PDB file of C-alpha atoms in Angstrom:
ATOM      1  CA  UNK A   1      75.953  58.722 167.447  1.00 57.00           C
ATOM      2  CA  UNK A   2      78.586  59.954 164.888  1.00 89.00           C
ATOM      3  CA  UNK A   3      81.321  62.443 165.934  1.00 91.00           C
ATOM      4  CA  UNK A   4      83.601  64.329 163.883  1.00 92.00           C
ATOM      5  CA  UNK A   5      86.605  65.341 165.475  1.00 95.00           C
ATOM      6  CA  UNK A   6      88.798  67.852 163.403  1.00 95.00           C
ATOM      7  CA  UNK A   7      91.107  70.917 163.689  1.00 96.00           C
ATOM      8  CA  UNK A   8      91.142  73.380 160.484  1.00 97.00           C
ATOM      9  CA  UNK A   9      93.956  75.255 159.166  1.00 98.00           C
ATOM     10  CA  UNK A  10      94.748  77.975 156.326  1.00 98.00           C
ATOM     11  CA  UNK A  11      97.113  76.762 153.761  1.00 98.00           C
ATOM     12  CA  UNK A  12     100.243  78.414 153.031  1.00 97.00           C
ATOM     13  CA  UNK A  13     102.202  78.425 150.097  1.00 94.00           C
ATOM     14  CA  UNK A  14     101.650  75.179 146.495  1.00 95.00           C
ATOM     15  CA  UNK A  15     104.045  72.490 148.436  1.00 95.00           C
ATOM     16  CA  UNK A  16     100.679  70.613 148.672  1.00 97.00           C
ATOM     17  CA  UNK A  17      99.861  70.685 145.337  1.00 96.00           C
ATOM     18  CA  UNK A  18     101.338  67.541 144.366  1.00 95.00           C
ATOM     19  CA  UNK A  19     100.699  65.471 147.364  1.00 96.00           C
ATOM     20  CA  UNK A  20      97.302  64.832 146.309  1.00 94.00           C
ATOM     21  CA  UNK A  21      94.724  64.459 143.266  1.00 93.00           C
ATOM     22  CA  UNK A  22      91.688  66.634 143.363  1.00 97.00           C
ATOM     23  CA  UNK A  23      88.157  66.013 143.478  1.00 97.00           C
ATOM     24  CA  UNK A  24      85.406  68.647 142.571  1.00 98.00           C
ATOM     25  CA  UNK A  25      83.118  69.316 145.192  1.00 98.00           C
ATOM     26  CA  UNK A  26      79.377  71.546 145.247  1.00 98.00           C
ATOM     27  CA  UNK A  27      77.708  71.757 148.146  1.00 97.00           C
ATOM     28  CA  UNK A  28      74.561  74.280 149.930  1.00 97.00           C
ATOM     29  CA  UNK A  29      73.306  74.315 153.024  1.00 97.00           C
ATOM     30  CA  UNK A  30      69.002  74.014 153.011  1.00 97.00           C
ATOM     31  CA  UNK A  31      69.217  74.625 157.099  1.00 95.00           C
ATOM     32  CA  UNK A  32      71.562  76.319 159.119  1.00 93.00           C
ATOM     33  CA  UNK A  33      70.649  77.421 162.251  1.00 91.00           C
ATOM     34  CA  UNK A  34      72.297  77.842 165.809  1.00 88.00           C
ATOM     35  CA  UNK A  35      75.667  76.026 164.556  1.00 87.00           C
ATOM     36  CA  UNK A  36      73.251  72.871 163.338  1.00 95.00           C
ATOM     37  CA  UNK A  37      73.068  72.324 159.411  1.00 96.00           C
ATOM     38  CA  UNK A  38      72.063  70.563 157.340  1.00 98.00           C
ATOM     39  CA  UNK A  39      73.797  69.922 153.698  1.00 98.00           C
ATOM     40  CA  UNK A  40      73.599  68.651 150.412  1.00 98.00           C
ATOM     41  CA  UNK A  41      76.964  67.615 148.707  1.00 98.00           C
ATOM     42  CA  UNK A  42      77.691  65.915 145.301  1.00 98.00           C
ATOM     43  CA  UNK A  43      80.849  64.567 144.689  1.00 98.00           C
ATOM     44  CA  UNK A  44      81.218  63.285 141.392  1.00 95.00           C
ATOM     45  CA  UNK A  45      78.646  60.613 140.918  1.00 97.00           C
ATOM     46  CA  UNK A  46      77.464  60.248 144.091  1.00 98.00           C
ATOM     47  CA  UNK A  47      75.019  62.743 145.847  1.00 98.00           C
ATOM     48  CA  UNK A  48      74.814  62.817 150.220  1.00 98.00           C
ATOM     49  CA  UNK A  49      72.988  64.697 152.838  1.00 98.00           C
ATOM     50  CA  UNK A  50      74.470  65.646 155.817  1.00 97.00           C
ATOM     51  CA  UNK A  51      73.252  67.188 159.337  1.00 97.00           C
ATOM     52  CA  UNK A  52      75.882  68.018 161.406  1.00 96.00           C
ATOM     53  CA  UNK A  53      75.224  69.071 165.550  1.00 95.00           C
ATOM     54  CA  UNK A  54      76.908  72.479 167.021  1.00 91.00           C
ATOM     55  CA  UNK A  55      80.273  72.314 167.294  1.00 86.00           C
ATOM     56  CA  UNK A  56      81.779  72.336 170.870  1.00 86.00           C
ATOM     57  CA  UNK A  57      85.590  72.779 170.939  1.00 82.00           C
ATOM     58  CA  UNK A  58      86.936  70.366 167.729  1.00 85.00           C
ATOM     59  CA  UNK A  59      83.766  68.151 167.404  1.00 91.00           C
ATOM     60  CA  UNK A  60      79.862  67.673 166.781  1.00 92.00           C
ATOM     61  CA  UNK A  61      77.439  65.706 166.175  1.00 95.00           C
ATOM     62  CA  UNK A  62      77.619  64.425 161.999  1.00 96.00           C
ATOM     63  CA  UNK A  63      75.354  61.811 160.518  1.00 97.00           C
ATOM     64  CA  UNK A  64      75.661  61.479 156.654  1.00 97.00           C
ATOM     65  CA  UNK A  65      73.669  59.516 154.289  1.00 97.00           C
ATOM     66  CA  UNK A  66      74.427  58.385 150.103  1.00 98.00           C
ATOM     67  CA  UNK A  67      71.634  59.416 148.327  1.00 98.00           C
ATOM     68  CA  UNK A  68      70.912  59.786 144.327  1.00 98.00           C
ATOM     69  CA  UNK A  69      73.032  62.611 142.532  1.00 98.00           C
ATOM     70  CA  UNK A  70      70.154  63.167 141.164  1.00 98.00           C
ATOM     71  CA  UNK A  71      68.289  63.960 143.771  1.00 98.00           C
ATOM     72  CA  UNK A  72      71.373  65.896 145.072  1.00 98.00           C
ATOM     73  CA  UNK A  73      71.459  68.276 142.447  1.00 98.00           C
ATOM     74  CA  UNK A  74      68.051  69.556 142.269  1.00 98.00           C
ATOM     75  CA  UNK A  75      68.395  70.040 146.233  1.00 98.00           C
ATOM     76  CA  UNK A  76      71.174  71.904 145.454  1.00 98.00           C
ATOM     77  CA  UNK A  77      69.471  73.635 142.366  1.00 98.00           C
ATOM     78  CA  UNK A  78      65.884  74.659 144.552  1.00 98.00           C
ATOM     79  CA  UNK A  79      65.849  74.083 148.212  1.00 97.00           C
ATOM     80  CA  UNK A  80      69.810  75.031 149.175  1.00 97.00           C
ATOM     81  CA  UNK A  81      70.472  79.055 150.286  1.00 96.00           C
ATOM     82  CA  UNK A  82      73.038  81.275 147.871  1.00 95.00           C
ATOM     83  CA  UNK A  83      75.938  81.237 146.944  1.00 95.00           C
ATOM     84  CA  UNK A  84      76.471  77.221 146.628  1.00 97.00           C
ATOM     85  CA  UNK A  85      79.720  76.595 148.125  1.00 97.00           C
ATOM     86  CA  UNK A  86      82.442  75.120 145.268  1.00 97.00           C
ATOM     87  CA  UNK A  87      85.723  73.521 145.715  1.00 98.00           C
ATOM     88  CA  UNK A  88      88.696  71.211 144.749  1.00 98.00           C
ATOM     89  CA  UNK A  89      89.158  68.815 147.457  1.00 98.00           C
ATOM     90  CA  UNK A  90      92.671  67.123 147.664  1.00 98.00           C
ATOM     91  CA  UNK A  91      93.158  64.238 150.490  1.00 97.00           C
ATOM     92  CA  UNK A  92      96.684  63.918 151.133  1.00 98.00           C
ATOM     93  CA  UNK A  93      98.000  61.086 152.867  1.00 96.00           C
ATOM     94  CA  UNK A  94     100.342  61.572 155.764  1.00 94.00           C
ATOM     95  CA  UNK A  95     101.403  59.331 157.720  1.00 92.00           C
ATOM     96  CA  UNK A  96      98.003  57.673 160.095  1.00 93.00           C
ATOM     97  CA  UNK A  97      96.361  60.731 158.531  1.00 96.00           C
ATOM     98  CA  UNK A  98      94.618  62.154 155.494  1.00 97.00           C
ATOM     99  CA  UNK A  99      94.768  66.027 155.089  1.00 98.00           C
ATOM    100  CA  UNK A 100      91.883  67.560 153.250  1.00 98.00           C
ATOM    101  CA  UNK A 101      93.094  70.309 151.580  1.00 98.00           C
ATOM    102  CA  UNK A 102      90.167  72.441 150.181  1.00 98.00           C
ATOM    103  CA  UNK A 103      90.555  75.188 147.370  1.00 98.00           C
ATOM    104  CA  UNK A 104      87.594  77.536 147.273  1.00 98.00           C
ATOM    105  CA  UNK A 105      86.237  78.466 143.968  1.00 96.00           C
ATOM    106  CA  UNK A 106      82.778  80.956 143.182  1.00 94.00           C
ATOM    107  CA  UNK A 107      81.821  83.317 145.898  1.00 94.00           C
ATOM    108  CA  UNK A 108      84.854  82.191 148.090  1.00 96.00           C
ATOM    109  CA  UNK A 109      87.904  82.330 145.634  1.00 96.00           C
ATOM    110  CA  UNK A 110      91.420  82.904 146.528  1.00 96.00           C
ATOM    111  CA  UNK A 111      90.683  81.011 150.287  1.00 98.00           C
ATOM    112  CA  UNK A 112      92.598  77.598 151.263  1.00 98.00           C
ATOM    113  CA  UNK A 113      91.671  75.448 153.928  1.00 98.00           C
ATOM    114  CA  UNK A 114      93.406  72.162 155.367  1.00 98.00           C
ATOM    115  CA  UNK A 115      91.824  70.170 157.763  1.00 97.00           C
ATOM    116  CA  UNK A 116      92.413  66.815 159.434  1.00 97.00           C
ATOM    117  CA  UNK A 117      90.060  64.527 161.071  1.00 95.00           C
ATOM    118  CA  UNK A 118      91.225  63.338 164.836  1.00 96.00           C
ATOM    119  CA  UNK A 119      90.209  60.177 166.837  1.00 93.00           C
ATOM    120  CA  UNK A 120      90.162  62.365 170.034  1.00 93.00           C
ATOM    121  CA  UNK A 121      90.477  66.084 170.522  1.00 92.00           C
ATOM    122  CA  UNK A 122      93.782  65.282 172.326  1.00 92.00           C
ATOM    123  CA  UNK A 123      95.842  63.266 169.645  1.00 95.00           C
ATOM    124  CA  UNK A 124      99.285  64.789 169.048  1.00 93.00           C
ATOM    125  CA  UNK A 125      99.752  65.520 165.268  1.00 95.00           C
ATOM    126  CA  UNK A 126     102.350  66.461 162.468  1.00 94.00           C
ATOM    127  CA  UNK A 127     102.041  69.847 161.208  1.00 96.00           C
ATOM    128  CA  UNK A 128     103.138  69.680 157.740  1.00 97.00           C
ATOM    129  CA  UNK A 129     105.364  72.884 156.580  1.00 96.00           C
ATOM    130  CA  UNK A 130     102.254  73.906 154.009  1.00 98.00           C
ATOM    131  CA  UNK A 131     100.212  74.578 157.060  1.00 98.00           C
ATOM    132  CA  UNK A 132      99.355  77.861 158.085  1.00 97.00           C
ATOM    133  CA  UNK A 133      97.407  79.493 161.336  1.00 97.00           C
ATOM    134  CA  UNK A 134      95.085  77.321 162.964  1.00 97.00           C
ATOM    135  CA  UNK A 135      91.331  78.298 162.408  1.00 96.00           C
ATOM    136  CA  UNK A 136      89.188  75.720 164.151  1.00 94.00           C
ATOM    137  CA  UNK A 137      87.542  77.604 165.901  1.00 92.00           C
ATOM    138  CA  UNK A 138      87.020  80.750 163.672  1.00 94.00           C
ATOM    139  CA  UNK A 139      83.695  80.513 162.705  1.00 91.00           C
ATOM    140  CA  UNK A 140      84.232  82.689 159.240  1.00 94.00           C
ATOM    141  CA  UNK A 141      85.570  79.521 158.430  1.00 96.00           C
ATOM    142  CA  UNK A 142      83.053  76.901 158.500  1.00 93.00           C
ATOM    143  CA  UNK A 143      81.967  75.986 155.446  1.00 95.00           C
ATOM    144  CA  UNK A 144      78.112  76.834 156.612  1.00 94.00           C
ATOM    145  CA  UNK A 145      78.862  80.532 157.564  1.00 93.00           C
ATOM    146  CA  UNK A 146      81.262  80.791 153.892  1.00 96.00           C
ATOM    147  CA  UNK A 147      77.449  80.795 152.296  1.00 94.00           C
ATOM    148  CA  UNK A 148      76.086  83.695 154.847  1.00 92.00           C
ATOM    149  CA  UNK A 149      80.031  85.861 154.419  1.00 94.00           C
ATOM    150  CA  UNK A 150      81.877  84.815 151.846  1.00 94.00           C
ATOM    151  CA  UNK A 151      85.233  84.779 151.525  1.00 91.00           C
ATOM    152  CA  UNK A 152      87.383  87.973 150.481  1.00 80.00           C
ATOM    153  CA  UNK A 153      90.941  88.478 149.815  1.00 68.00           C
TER     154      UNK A 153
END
């Protein structure tokens, strides 16, 4: 089984801005139940599905699959509930690890998310000085729950 280990964080501040390129995300959710979803993401050319356990503490269960972009977007377009959650992903390399620094877009403007992936829920990391208040385990933060509330300012 796949597990994705990873703390989340709200961005403070642009000193991230050029640390990384960014890549547009869209992405909808066509189950979400009990903390268990499953999504539909395109990423430029490439289209993937993703079902993802509840999470307990920093991880869950995640298996995700390529499939066709084209069969991405018309999930996306008839099966996936409203509003579609956009973004600008930026992956910013420091040192062992690779920040994901999300900016929100659509419904969900104005919000800024970092998080980092973990090999265990115990591994001592680097706070870099862009990083705000910890929100792992916030659920008004998941991505999933972002389609039910959006963000406001």
């Amino acid at each position: 089984m796949a597990t994705e280990i990873e703390r989340k964080f709200l961005v403070k501040g642009d000193g991230w801005r050029s640390l990384g390129v960014g890549e547009i995300y869209r992405q909808g959710y066509i189950a979400n139940n009990n903390g268990r979803t499953v999504r539909v993401r395109v990423v430029g050319e490439q289209g993937y599905l993703t079902i993802k356990g509840s999470t307990t503490g920093m991880k869950r269960a995640e298996f995700e699959y390529k499939i066709p972009v084209e069969d991405a977007q018309e999930l996306l377009e008839t099966l996936c509930d409203r509003p579609l959650i956009e973004k600008t992903r930026y992956k910013i390399l420091m040192g062992d690890l690779t920040w994901e620094v999300d900016e929100f877009w659509g419904e969900n403007q104005g919000l800024i998310l970092a998080e980092v992936e973990l090999e265990t829920e115990y591994q001592n990391i680097d706070i870099p000085d862009w990083i705000g208040e910890e929100v792992t385990s916030d659920p008004r933060y998941y991505n999933s729950n972002l389609v039910k509330n959006p963000f406001k300012l």
